[in-house]
Amino acid sequence: EAEVAQSPRYKITEKSQAVAFWCDPISGHATLYWYRQILGQGLELLVQFQDESVVDDSQLPKDRFSAERLKGVDSTLKIQPAELGDSAMYLCASSFSGNTIYFGEGSWLTVV
Amino acid sequence: DAKTTQPPSMDCAEGRAANLPCNHSTISGNEYVYWYRQIHSQGPQYIIHGLKNNETNEMASLIITEDRKSSTLILPHATLRDTAVYYCIGHTGNQFYFGTGTSLTVIP
């Protein structure tokens, strides 16, 4: 069964450093999402792509976060500089046409 | 997308049916009801979705009331591995909004 791939699975970084997460969606899925989940809380949508275009990034802290999906396939989420409050799980998901979305296993970030 | 309301937590005895309710009184006619679950430290897993009719798959059954204002996810024979947070979502093709869900604990 096709899966959404994410890496790294775990990342520890010092505050003020840069960190990046990578996501490879299910083949053929045009819609890609990045969510953030702080431990014990719900999922927060950071950015949604349709192919290579950003559809929604209203909750993305643009002073330090950036996301790209240059060729409309895989995507990178970057944080620079990282802050202690960025410690969370970053989840990537994809869907064929905005319908059922499928999640990756997530990337755990700890900022120290 | 409709706002959904779920109880924060529930317990279920192992081997018994787990019935998880969801209220979505503001749901519109073209909004699907989706259910996902999230086992600790993993990404959410799709379970089932429906529009008007009841649905069943290998994981669960979804019962949607005739007025579509509420639904129930049924896990027919709960196991310890079903312990997770279950999310009920109203969706029309835009953003999937995950609330806080119901934390289901299956008790041995």
CSV table of C-alpha atoms in Angstrom, one decimal:
chain,number,residue,atom,x,y,z
A,1,GLU,CA,0.0,0.0,0.0
A,2,ALA,CA,1.4,3.4,-1.0
A,3,GLU,CA,2.4,5.6,1.9
A,4,VAL,CA,3.4,9.2,2.6
A,5,ALA,CA,7.1,9.3,3.4
A,6,GLN,CA,8.6,11.7,5.8
A,7,SER,CA,12.1,12.3,7.1
A,8,PRO,CA,13.7,12.6,9.5
A,9,ARG,CA,11.6,10.7,12.0
A,10,TYR,CA,13.2,12.5,14.9
A,11,LYS,CA,15.3,15.7,15.1
A,12,ILE,CA,16.9,17.5,18.0
A,13,THR,CA,18.2,20.9,17.3
A,14,GLU,CA,19.4,23.9,19.3
A,15,LYS,CA,17.4,27.0,19.3
A,16,SER,CA,18.3,29.5,16.7
A,17,GLN,CA,19.5,26.8,14.3
A,18,ALA,CA,17.8,25.9,11.1
A,19,VAL,CA,15.9,22.6,10.6
A,20,ALA,CA,14.2,21.1,7.6
A,21,PHE,CA,11.6,18.3,7.1
A,22,TRP,CA,11.0,16.4,3.9
A,23,CYS,CA,7.8,14.8,2.6
A,24,ASP,CA,7.1,12.6,-0.4
A,25,PRO,CA,3.4,12.2,-0.9
A,26,ILE,CA,1.5,9.3,-2.4
A,27,SER,CA,2.1,9.1,-6.1
A,28,GLY,CA,-0.5,11.1,-8.1
A,29,HIS,CA,-1.7,13.1,-5.1
A,30,ALA,CA,-1.9,16.7,-6.1
A,31,THR,CA,-2.8,18.1,-2.7
A,32,LEU,CA,-0.2,18.2,0.0
A,33,TYR,CA,-0.6,19.4,3.6
A,34,TRP,CA,1.8,20.2,6.5
A,35,TYR,CA,0.3,20.0,10.0
A,36,ARG,CA,1.9,20.7,13.3
A,37,GLN,CA,0.8,18.9,16.5
A,38,ILE,CA,2.2,20.1,19.9
A,39,LEU,CA,2.2,17.2,22.4
A,40,GLY,CA,-1.3,16.6,23.8
A,41,GLN,CA,-2.9,19.1,21.5
A,42,GLY,CA,-4.8,18.9,18.2
A,43,LEU,CA,-3.5,19.3,14.6
A,44,GLU,CA,-2.9,22.7,13.2
A,45,LEU,CA,-2.7,23.2,9.5
A,46,LEU,CA,0.4,25.1,8.5
A,47,VAL,CA,0.2,25.0,4.7
A,48,GLN,CA,-1.7,23.4,1.9
A,49,PHE,CA,-0.4,22.9,-1.6
A,50,GLN,CA,-2.3,22.2,-4.8
A,51,ASP,CA,0.4,20.9,-7.1
A,52,GLU,CA,3.2,23.5,-6.7
A,53,SER,CA,0.9,26.3,-5.6
A,54,VAL,CA,0.2,27.4,-2.0
A,55,VAL,CA,-3.6,27.2,-1.4
A,56,ASP,CA,-3.6,28.1,2.3
A,57,ASP,CA,-0.7,29.3,4.5
A,58,SER,CA,-2.7,31.5,6.8
A,59,GLN,CA,-1.4,29.7,9.9
A,60,LEU,CA,2.2,29.5,8.8
A,61,PRO,CA,4.5,31.7,10.9
A,62,LYS,CA,6.1,33.2,7.9
A,63,ASP,CA,8.9,35.1,9.8
A,64,ARG,CA,10.6,31.8,10.5
A,65,PHE,CA,8.8,29.0,8.6
A,66,SER,CA,8.9,28.4,4.8
A,67,ALA,CA,7.5,25.6,2.7
A,68,GLU,CA,8.0,24.7,-0.9
A,69,ARG,CA,6.9,22.1,-3.4
A,70,LEU,CA,8.9,23.2,-6.4
A,71,LYS,CA,7.9,20.4,-8.9
A,72,GLY,CA,4.5,19.7,-7.4
A,73,VAL,CA,5.7,16.4,-6.0
A,74,ASP,CA,7.8,16.3,-2.8
A,75,SER,CA,7.9,19.1,-0.3
A,76,THR,CA,10.2,20.7,2.2
A,77,LEU,CA,9.2,22.6,5.4
A,78,LYS,CA,11.9,24.7,6.9
A,79,ILE,CA,12.2,26.5,10.2
A,80,GLN,CA,14.9,29.2,10.7
A,81,PRO,CA,15.6,30.1,13.4
A,82,ALA,CA,14.1,27.3,15.5
A,83,GLU,CA,12.5,28.4,18.9
A,84,LEU,CA,11.8,26.3,21.9
A,85,GLY,CA,8.0,26.6,21.2
A,86,ASP,CA,8.5,24.9,17.8
A,87,SER,CA,9.0,21.5,19.6
A,88,ALA,CA,6.2,19.4,18.1
A,89,MET,CA,5.4,16.7,15.6
A,90,TYR,CA,5.2,17.9,12.0
A,91,LEU,CA,2.9,15.8,9.9
A,92,CYS,CA,2.7,15.7,6.2
A,93,ALA,CA,-0.5,14.4,4.4
A,94,SER,CA,-1.6,14.1,0.8
A,95,SER,CA,-4.9,13.5,-1.1
A,96,PHE,CA,-5.9,12.9,-4.7
A,97,SER,CA,-8.3,15.8,-5.0
A,98,GLY,CA,-9.0,17.2,-1.5
A,99,ASN,CA,-10.9,14.1,-0.5
A,100,THR,CA,-9.6,11.4,1.8
A,101,ILE,CA,-6.2,12.5,3.1
A,102,TYR,CA,-3.4,10.1,4.1
A,103,PHE,CA,-0.8,11.0,6.7
A,104,GLY,CA,2.9,10.1,7.1
A,105,GLU,CA,4.3,8.9,10.3
A,106,GLY,CA,5.4,12.4,11.3
A,107,SER,CA,8.7,14.1,12.2
A,108,TRP,CA,9.3,14.8,15.8
A,109,LEU,CA,11.2,18.0,16.5
A,110,THR,CA,12.8,18.8,19.9
A,111,VAL,CA,14.3,22.3,20.2
A,112,VAL,CA,16.8,22.6,23.1
B,1,ASP,CA,-16.8,22.9,7.0
B,2,ALA,CA,-19.1,21.9,9.9
B,3,LYS,CA,-17.9,22.1,13.5
B,4,THR,CA,-18.1,18.7,15.2
B,5,THR,CA,-18.5,17.9,18.9
B,6,GLN,CA,-17.2,14.7,20.5
B,7,PRO,CA,-16.9,13.6,24.1
B,8,PRO,CA,-13.3,14.1,25.3
B,9,SER,CA,-12.9,10.5,26.6
B,10,MET,CA,-14.5,7.1,26.7
B,11,ASP,CA,-13.6,3.6,28.0
B,12,CYS,CA,-14.6,0.3,26.5
B,13,ALA,CA,-14.0,-3.3,27.6
B,14,GLU,CA,-11.9,-5.4,25.4
B,15,GLY,CA,-14.0,-7.6,23.0
B,16,ARG,CA,-17.0,-5.3,23.4
B,17,ALA,CA,-18.3,-2.9,20.8
B,18,ALA,CA,-17.0,0.7,21.1
B,19,ASN,CA,-19.6,3.3,20.0
B,20,LEU,CA,-18.1,6.7,19.5
B,21,PRO,CA,-20.6,9.5,19.0
B,22,CYS,CA,-20.2,12.7,17.1
B,23,ASN,CA,-22.5,15.7,16.9
B,24,HIS,CA,-22.4,17.8,13.6
B,25,SER,CA,-25.7,19.7,13.8
B,26,THR,CA,-24.5,22.4,11.3
B,27,ILE,CA,-23.4,20.0,8.6
B,28,SER,CA,-24.3,21.0,5.1
B,29,GLY,CA,-25.8,18.8,2.5
B,30,ASN,CA,-22.6,18.1,0.6
B,31,GLU,CA,-20.3,17.6,3.6
B,32,TYR,CA,-19.0,14.2,4.2
B,33,VAL,CA,-18.4,12.8,7.7
B,34,TYR,CA,-14.9,11.4,8.1
B,35,TRP,CA,-13.4,9.5,10.9
B,36,TYR,CA,-9.7,9.2,11.6
B,37,ARG,CA,-7.8,7.9,14.6
B,38,GLN,CA,-4.4,8.6,16.0
B,39,ILE,CA,-2.4,6.1,18.0
B,40,HIS,CA,0.1,7.7,20.3
B,41,SER,CA,3.1,9.3,18.5
B,42,GLN,CA,1.9,8.3,15.0
B,43,GLY,CA,0.1,10.1,12.2
B,44,PRO,CA,-3.7,10.0,12.0
B,45,GLN,CA,-5.1,6.9,10.2
B,46,TYR,CA,-8.1,7.1,8.0
B,47,ILE,CA,-11.0,4.8,9.2
B,48,ILE,CA,-14.1,5.5,7.2
B,49,HIS,CA,-16.3,8.2,5.7
B,50,GLY,CA,-19.9,8.7,4.6
B,51,LEU,CA,-22.5,11.2,3.3
B,52,LYS,CA,-26.0,9.9,4.0
B,53,ASN,CA,-26.0,6.1,4.1
B,54,ASN,CA,-24.5,3.9,6.7
B,55,GLU,CA,-21.1,2.6,5.8
B,56,THR,CA,-19.0,-0.4,6.8
B,57,ASN,CA,-15.5,-1.5,6.1
B,58,GLU,CA,-13.0,-3.9,7.6
B,59,MET,CA,-12.2,-1.5,10.4
B,60,ALA,CA,-15.5,-0.1,11.5
B,61,SER,CA,-19.1,0.9,10.8
B,62,LEU,CA,-20.4,4.4,10.5
B,63,ILE,CA,-24.0,5.1,11.4
B,64,ILE,CA,-25.3,8.5,10.2
B,65,THR,CA,-28.7,9.7,11.5
B,66,GLU,CA,-31.4,10.5,8.9
B,67,ASP,CA,-31.2,14.2,9.7
B,68,ARG,CA,-27.4,14.0,9.4
B,69,LYS,CA,-26.9,15.9,12.6
B,70,SER,CA,-25.0,13.2,14.3
B,71,SER,CA,-23.2,10.0,13.7
B,72,THR,CA,-21.7,7.0,15.5
B,73,LEU,CA,-18.5,5.2,14.8
B,74,ILE,CA,-18.7,1.5,15.8
B,75,LEU,CA,-15.7,-0.7,16.4
B,76,PRO,CA,-17.5,-4.1,16.7
B,77,HIS,CA,-15.0,-5.9,18.8
B,78,ALA,CA,-12.5,-3.5,20.4
B,79,THR,CA,-9.0,-4.6,21.1
B,80,LEU,CA,-6.2,-3.0,23.1
B,81,ARG,CA,-4.7,-1.8,19.8
B,82,ASP,CA,-7.8,0.3,19.3
B,83,THR,CA,-6.8,2.6,22.1
B,84,ALA,CA,-6.3,5.9,20.4
B,85,VAL,CA,-7.8,9.4,19.8
B,86,TYR,CA,-10.7,9.3,17.4
B,87,TYR,CA,-11.5,12.4,15.3
B,88,CYS,CA,-14.8,13.1,13.6
B,89,ILE,CA,-14.6,15.6,10.8
B,90,GLY,CA,-17.1,17.3,8.5
B,91,HIS,CA,-15.5,17.9,5.1
B,92,THR,CA,-16.4,19.4,1.7
B,93,GLY,CA,-13.1,19.3,-0.1
B,94,ASN,CA,-11.3,22.1,1.6
B,95,GLN,CA,-9.3,21.9,4.8
B,96,PHE,CA,-9.6,19.0,7.1
B,97,TYR,CA,-10.2,20.5,10.6
B,98,PHE,CA,-9.0,18.1,13.4
B,99,GLY,CA,-10.5,19.1,16.8
B,100,THR,CA,-9.5,17.4,20.0
B,101,GLY,CA,-11.4,14.2,19.3
B,102,THR,CA,-12.3,11.4,21.7
B,103,SER,CA,-9.6,9.5,23.6
B,104,LEU,CA,-10.8,5.9,23.6
B,105,THR,CA,-9.2,3.6,26.2
B,106,VAL,CA,-9.8,-0.1,25.7
B,107,ILE,CA,-9.6,-1.9,29.0
B,108,PRO,CA,-8.4,-5.5,29.4
